[in-house]
Tab-separated table of C-alpha atoms and ligand atoms in Angstrom:
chain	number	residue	atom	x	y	z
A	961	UNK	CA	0.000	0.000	0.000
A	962	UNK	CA	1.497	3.196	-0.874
A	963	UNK	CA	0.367	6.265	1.066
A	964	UNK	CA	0.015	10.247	-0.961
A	965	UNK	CA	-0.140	13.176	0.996
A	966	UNK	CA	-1.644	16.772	-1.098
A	967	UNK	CA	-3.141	13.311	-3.378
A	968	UNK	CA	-5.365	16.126	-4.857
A	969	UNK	CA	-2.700	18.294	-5.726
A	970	UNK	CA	-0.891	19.142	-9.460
A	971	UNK	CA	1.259	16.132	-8.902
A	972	UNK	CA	-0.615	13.880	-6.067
A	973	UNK	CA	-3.701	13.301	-8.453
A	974	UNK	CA	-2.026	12.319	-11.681
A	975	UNK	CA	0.267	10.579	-9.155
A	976	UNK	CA	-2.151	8.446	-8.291
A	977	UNK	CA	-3.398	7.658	-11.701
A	978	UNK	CA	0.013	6.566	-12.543
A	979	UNK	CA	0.499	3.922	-9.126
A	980	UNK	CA	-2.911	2.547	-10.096
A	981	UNK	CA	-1.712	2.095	-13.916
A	982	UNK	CA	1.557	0.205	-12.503
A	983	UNK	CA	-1.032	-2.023	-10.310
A	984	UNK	CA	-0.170	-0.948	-6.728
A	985	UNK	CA	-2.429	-0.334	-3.794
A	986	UNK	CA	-2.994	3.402	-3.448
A	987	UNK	CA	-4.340	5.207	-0.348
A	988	UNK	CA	-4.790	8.850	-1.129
A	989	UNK	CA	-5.000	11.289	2.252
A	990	UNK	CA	-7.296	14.353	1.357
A	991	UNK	CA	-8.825	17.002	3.673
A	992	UNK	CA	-12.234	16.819	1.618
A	993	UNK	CA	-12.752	13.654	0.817
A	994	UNK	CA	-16.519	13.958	-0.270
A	995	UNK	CA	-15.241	15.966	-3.051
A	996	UNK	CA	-11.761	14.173	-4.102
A	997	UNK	CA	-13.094	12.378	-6.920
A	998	UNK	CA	-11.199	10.008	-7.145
A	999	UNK	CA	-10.948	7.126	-9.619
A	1000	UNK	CA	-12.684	3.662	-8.034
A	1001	UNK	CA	-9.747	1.414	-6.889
A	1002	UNK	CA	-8.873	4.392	-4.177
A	1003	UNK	CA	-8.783	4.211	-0.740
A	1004	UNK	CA	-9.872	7.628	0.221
A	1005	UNK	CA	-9.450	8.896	3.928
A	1006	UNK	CA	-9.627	11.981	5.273
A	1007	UNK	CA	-7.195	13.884	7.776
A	1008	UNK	CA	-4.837	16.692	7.483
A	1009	UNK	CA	-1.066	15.518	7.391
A	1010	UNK	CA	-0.083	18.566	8.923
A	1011	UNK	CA	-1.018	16.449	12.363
A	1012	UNK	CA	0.294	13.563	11.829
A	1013	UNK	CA	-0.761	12.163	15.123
A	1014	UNK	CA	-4.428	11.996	13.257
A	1015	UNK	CA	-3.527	9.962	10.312
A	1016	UNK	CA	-1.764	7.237	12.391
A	1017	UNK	CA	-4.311	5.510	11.382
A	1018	UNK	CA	-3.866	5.542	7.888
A	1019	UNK	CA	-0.320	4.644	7.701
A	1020	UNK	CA	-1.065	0.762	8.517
A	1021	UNK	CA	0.355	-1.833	6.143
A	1022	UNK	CA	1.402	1.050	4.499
A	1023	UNK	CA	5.176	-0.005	2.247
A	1024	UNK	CA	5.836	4.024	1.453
A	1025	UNK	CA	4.600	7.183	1.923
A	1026	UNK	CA	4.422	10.228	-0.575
A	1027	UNK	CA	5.303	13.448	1.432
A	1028	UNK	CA	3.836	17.099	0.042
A	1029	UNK	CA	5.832	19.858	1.744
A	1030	UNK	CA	2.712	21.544	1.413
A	1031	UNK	CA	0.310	19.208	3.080
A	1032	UNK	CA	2.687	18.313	5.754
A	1033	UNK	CA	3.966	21.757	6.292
A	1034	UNK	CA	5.997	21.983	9.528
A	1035	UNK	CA	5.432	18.578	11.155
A	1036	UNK	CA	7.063	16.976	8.437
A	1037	UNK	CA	9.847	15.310	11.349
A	1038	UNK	CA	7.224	14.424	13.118
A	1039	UNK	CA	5.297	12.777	10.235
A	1040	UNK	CA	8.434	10.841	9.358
A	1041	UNK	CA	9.175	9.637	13.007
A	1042	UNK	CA	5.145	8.408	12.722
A	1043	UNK	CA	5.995	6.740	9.799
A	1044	UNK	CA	9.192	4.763	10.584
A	1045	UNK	CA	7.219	3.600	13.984
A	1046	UNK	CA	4.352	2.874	11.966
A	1047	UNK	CA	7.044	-0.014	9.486
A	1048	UNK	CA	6.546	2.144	6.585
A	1049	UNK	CA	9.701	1.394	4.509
A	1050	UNK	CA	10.352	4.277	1.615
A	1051	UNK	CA	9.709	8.189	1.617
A	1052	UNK	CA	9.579	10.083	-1.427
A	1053	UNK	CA	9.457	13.619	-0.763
A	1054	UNK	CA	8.223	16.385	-2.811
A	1055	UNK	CA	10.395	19.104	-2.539
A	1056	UNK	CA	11.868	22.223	-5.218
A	1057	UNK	CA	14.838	22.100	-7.640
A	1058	UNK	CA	15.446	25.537	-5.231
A	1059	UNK	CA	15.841	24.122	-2.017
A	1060	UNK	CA	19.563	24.843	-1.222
A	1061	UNK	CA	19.031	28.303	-2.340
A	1062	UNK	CA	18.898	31.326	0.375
A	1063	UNK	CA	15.346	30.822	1.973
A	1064	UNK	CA	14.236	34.368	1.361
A	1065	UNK	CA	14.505	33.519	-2.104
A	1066	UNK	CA	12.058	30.690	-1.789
A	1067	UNK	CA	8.963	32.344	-2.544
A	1068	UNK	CA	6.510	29.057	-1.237
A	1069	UNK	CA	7.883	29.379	2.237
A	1070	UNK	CA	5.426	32.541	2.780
A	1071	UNK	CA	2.013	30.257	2.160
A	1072	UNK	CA	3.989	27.322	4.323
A	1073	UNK	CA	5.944	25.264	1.737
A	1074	UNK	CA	8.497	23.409	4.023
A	1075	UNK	CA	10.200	21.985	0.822
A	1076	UNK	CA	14.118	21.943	2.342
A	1077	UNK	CA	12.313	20.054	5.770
A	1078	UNK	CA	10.937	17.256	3.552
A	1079	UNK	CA	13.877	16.330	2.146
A	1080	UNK	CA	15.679	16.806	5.131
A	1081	UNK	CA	13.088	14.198	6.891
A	1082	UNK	CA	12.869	11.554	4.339
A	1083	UNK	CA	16.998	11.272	4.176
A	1084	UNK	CA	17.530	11.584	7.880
A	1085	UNK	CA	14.447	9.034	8.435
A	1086	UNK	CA	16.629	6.050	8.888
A	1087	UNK	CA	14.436	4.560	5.746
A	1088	UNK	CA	14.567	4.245	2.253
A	1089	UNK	CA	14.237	7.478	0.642
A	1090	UNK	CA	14.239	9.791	-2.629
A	1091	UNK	CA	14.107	13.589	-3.002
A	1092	UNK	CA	12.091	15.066	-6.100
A	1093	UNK	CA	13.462	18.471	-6.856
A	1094	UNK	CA	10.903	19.680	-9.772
A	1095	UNK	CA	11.768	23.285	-11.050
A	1096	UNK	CA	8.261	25.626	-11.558
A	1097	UNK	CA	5.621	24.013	-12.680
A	1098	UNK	CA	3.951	25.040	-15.999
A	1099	UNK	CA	0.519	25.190	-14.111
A	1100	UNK	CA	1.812	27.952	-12.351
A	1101	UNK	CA	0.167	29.870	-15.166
A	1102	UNK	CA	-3.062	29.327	-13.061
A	1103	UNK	CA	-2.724	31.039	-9.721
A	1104	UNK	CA	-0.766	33.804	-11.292
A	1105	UNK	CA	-2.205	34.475	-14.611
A	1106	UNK	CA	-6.170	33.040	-14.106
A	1107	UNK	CA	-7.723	35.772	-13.293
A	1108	UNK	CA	-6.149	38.454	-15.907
A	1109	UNK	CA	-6.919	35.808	-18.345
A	1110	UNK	CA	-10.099	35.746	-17.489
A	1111	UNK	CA	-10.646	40.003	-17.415
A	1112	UNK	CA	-9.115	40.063	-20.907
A	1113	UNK	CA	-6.231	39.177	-22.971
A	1114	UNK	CA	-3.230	40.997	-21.220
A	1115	UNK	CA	-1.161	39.596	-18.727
A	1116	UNK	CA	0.838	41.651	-16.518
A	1117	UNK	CA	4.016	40.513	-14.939
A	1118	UNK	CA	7.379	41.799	-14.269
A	1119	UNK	CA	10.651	40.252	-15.714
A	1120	UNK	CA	9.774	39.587	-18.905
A	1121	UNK	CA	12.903	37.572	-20.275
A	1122	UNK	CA	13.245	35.854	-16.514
A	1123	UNK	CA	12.946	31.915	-17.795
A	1124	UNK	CA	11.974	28.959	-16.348
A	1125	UNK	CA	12.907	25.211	-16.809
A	1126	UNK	CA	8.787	25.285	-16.465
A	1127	UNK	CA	8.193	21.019	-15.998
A	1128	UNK	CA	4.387	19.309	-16.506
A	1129	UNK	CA	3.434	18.211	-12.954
A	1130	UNK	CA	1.864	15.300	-15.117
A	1131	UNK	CA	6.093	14.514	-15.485
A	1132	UNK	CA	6.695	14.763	-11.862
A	1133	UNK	CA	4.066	12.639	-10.673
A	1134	UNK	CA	5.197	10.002	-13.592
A	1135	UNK	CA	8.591	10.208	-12.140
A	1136	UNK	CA	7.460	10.099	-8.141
A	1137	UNK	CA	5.654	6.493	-9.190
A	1138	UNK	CA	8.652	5.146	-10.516
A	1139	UNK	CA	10.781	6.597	-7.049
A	1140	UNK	CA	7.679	4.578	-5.116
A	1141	UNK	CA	8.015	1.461	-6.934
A	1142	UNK	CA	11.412	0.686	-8.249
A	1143	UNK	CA	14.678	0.950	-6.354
A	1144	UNK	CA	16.819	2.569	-8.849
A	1145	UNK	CA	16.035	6.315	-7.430
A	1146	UNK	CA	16.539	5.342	-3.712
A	1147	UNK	CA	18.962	7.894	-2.179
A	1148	UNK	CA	18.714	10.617	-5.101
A	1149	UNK	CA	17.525	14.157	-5.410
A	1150	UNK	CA	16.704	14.288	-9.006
A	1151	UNK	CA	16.081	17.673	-10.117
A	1152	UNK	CA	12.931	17.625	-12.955
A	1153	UNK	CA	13.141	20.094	-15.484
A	1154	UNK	CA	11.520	20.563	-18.298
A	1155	UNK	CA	12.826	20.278	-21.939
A	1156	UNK	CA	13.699	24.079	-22.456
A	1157	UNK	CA	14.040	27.307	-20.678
A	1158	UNK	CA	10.839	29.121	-21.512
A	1159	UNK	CA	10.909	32.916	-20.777
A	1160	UNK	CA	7.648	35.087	-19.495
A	1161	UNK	CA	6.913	36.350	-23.152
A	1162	UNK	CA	7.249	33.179	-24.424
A	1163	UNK	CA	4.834	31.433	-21.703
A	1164	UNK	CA	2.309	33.975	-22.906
A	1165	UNK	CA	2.829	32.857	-26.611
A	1166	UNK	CA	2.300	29.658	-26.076
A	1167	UNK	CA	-1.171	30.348	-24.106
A	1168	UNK	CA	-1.785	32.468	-26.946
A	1169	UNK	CA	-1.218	29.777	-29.901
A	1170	UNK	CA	-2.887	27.127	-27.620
A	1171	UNK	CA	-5.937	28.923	-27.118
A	1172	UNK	CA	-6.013	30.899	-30.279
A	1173	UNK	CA	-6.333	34.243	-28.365
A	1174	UNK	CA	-4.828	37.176	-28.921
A	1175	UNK	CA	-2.925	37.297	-25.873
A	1176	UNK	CA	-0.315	40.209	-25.334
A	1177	UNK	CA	2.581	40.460	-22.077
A	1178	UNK	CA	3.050	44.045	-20.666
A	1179	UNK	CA	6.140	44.227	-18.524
A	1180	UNK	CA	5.627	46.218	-15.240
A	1181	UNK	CA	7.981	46.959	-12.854
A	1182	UNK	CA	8.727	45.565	-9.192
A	1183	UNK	CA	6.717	48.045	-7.480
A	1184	UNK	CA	3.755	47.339	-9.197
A	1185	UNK	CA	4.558	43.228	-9.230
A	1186	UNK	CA	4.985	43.560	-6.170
A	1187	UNK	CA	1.109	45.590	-5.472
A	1188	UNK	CA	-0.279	43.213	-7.987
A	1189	UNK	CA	0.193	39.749	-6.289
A	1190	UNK	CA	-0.667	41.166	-2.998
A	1191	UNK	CA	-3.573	42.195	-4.465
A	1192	UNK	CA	-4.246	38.388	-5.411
A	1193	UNK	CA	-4.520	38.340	-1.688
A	1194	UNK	CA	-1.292	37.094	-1.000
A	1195	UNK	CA	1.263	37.742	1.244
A	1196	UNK	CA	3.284	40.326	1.006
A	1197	UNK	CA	6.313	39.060	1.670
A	1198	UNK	CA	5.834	36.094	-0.978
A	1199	UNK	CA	5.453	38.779	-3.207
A	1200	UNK	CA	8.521	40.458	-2.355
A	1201	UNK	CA	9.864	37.114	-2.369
A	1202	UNK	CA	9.198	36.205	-6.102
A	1203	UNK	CA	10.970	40.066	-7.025
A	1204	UNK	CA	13.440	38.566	-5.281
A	1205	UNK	CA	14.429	35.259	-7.107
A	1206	UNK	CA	13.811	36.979	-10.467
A	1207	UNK	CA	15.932	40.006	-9.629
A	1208	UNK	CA	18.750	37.533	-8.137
A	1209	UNK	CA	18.624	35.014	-11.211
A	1210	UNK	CA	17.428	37.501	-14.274
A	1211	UNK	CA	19.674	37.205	-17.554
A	1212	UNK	CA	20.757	33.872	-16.293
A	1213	UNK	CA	18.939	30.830	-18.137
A	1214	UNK	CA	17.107	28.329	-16.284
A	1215	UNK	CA	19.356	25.301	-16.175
A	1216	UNK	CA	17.514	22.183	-17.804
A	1217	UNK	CA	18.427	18.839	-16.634
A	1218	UNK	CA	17.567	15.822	-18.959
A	1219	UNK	CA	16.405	13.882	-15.760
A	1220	UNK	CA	12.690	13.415	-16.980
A	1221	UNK	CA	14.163	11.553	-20.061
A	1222	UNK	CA	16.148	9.719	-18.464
A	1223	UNK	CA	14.207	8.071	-15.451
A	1224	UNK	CA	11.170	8.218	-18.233
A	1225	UNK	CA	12.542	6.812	-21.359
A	1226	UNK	CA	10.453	9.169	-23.280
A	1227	UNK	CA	11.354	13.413	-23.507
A	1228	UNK	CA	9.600	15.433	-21.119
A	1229	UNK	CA	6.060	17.225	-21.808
A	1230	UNK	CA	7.287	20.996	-22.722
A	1231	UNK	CA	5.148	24.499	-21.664
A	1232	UNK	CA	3.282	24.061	-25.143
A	1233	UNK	CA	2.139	20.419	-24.902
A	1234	UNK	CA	0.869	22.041	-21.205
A	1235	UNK	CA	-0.755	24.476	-22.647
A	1236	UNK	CA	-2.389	22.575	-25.649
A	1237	UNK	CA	-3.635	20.095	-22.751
A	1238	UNK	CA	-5.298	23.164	-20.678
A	1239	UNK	CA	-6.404	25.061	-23.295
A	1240	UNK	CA	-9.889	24.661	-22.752
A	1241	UNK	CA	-9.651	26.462	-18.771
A	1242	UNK	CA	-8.019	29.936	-20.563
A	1243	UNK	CA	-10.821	29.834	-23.177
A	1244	UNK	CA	-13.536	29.345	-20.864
A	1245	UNK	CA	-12.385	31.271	-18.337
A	1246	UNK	CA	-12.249	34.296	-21.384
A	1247	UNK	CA	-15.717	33.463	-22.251
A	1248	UNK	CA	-17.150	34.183	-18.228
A	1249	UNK	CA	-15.586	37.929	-18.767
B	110	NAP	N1	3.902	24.827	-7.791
B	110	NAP	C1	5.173	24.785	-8.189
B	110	NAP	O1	5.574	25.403	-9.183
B	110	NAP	C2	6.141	23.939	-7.426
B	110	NAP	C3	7.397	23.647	-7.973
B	110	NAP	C4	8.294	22.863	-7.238
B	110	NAP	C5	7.944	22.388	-5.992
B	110	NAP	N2	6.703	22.697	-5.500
B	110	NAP	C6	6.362	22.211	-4.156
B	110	NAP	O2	5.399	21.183	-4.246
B	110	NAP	C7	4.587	21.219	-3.066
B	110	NAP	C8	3.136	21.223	-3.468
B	110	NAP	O3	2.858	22.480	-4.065
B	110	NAP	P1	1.677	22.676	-5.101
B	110	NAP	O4	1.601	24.114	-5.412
B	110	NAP	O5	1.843	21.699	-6.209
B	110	NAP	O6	0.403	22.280	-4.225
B	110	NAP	P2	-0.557	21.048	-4.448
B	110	NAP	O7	0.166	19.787	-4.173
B	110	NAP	O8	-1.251	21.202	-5.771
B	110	NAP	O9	-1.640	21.331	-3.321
B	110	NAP	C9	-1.400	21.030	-1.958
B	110	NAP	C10	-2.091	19.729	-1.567
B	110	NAP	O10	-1.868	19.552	-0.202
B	110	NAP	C11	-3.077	19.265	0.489
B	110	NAP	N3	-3.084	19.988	1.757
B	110	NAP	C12	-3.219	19.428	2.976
B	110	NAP	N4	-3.121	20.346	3.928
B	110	NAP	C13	-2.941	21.525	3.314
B	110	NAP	C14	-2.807	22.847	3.784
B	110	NAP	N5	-2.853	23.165	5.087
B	110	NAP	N6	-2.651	23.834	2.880
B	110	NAP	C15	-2.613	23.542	1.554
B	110	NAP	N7	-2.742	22.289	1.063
B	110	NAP	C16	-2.908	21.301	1.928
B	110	NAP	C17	-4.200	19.665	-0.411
B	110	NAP	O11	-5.093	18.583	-0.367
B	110	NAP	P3	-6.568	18.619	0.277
B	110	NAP	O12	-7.073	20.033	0.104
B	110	NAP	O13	-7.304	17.629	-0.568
B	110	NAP	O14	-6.397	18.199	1.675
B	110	NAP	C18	-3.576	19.760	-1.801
B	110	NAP	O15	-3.880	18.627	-2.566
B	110	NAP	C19	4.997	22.467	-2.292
B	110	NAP	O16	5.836	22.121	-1.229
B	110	NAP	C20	5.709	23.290	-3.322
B	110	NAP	O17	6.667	24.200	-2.799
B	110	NAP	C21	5.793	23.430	-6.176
């Protein structure tokens, strides 16, 4: 039985598509279970990873354990001590190609991300373990761009040649199964990149050709990034935090790492397949304006 913390997340659900398509036993941990929706086959229970003392429970007969930074937040020691009492044998964490970089720089620590943790808990768990490192994930376009995309057909954001080694969660997830399942990855931090380094502009052309919409990118400055995404309603130091990274890393190209091909077999999913795939949200999204 394999255990997935955030498993209705960008990278728990198709994660769990892709352990039920290599035959194991999947228990997916969700807050909401009424709503999950997931696939029969699923063993759906509710409780909120950030205590772990709740989902004891749910960890019996339980082989490995998928940990979201996210869910787990900052009892991710805790969750892992739980874990190894409980005979679980493998952790896979999910944590962020970034995580050895300076903290401030780390925009997800503001909403709670505890990516650095995780991977500090699975490898100092005394079990078998594997660190994902995924760069920014091409959904990002969601959360950040959703709602201008839905007003109209400009999107506003700062740093407009700032790239990104932008990677398909779909990828990610593909890859945590195999880390799950096979032994190959034990005692790794494979960092999952995309194909390419996709700039801002060219994130908004893709949209553009994938939804046929005549999308356009107007560069603003800091000041007003930085009033923008705390207008989102979110906090203001994350947004100072994402001025940050793409102030400290701007004119340097996202490195790409051919890991996804490698642990796949098969290239990885660029921005555009993303895009092409997710069309349908930024044209009906446009069409409630
Ligand atoms: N997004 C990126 O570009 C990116 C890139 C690299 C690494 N990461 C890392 O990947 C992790 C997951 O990030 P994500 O953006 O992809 O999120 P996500 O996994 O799509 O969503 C978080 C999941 O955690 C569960 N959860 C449980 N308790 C939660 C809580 N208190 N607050 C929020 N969610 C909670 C939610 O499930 P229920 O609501 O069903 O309980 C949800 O499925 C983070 O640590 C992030 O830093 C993200």
């Amino acid at each position: 039985m394999m255990l997935i913390t955030g498993a209705t997340g960008a990278v728990g659900r198709p994660l769990v598509d892709a352990l039920l398509a290599r035959g194991a036993k999947v228990r997916a941990l969700t807050r909401y279970p009424a709503s999950a929706g997931f696939p029969d086959g699923v063993e759906v229970v509710a409780g909120d990873p950030s205590r772990p003392e709740e989902i004891a429970p749910h960890l019996q007969d339980v082989r490995a354990v998928f940990l979201n930074a996210r869910a787990i937040g900052d009892a991710v020691g805790d969750f892992a001590e739980l874990a190894r009492r409980a005979g679980v044998r493998r952790l896979v964490a999910l944590a962020a190609y970034n995580v050895e970089h300076d903290l401030a720089l780390q925009p997800s620590r503001y909403v709670g991300d505890r990516n650095r943790e995780c991977e500090a808990a699975a490898e100092e768990s005394g079990l078998e373990w594997v660190s994902l490192r995924p760069d920014v994930y091409a959904n990002m376009a969601l959360p950040l761009w959703g709602a201008q995309l839905a007003r109209g057909d400009e999107v506003s954001w700062p740093f407009p040649d700032f790239t990104e080694a932008a990677i398909d969660p779909r990828d990610v997830a593909e890859v945590a199964a195999r880390a799950l399942t096979d032994d190959d990855l034990l005692g790794t931090k494979p960092v999952l990149t995309g194909p390419e380094a996709i700039s801002h502009t060219e994130m908004v052309t893709a949209l553009a050709e994938a939804t046929g919409r005549p999308l356009r990118y107007r560069a603003i400055g800091p000041v007003e990034a930085v009033a923008q995404i705390a207008a989102m309603g979110l906090p203001p130091e994350l947004a100072a935090s994402f001025i940050a990274r793409y102030a400290a890393f701007d004119g340097r190209p996202a490195t790409v790492t051919g890991e996804v091909e490698r642990l796949l077999g098969r290239p990885a999913r660029s921005y555009r397949d993303w895009a092409r795939d997710h069309a349908a949200f930024f044209t009906s999204v446009s069409q409630g304006q």
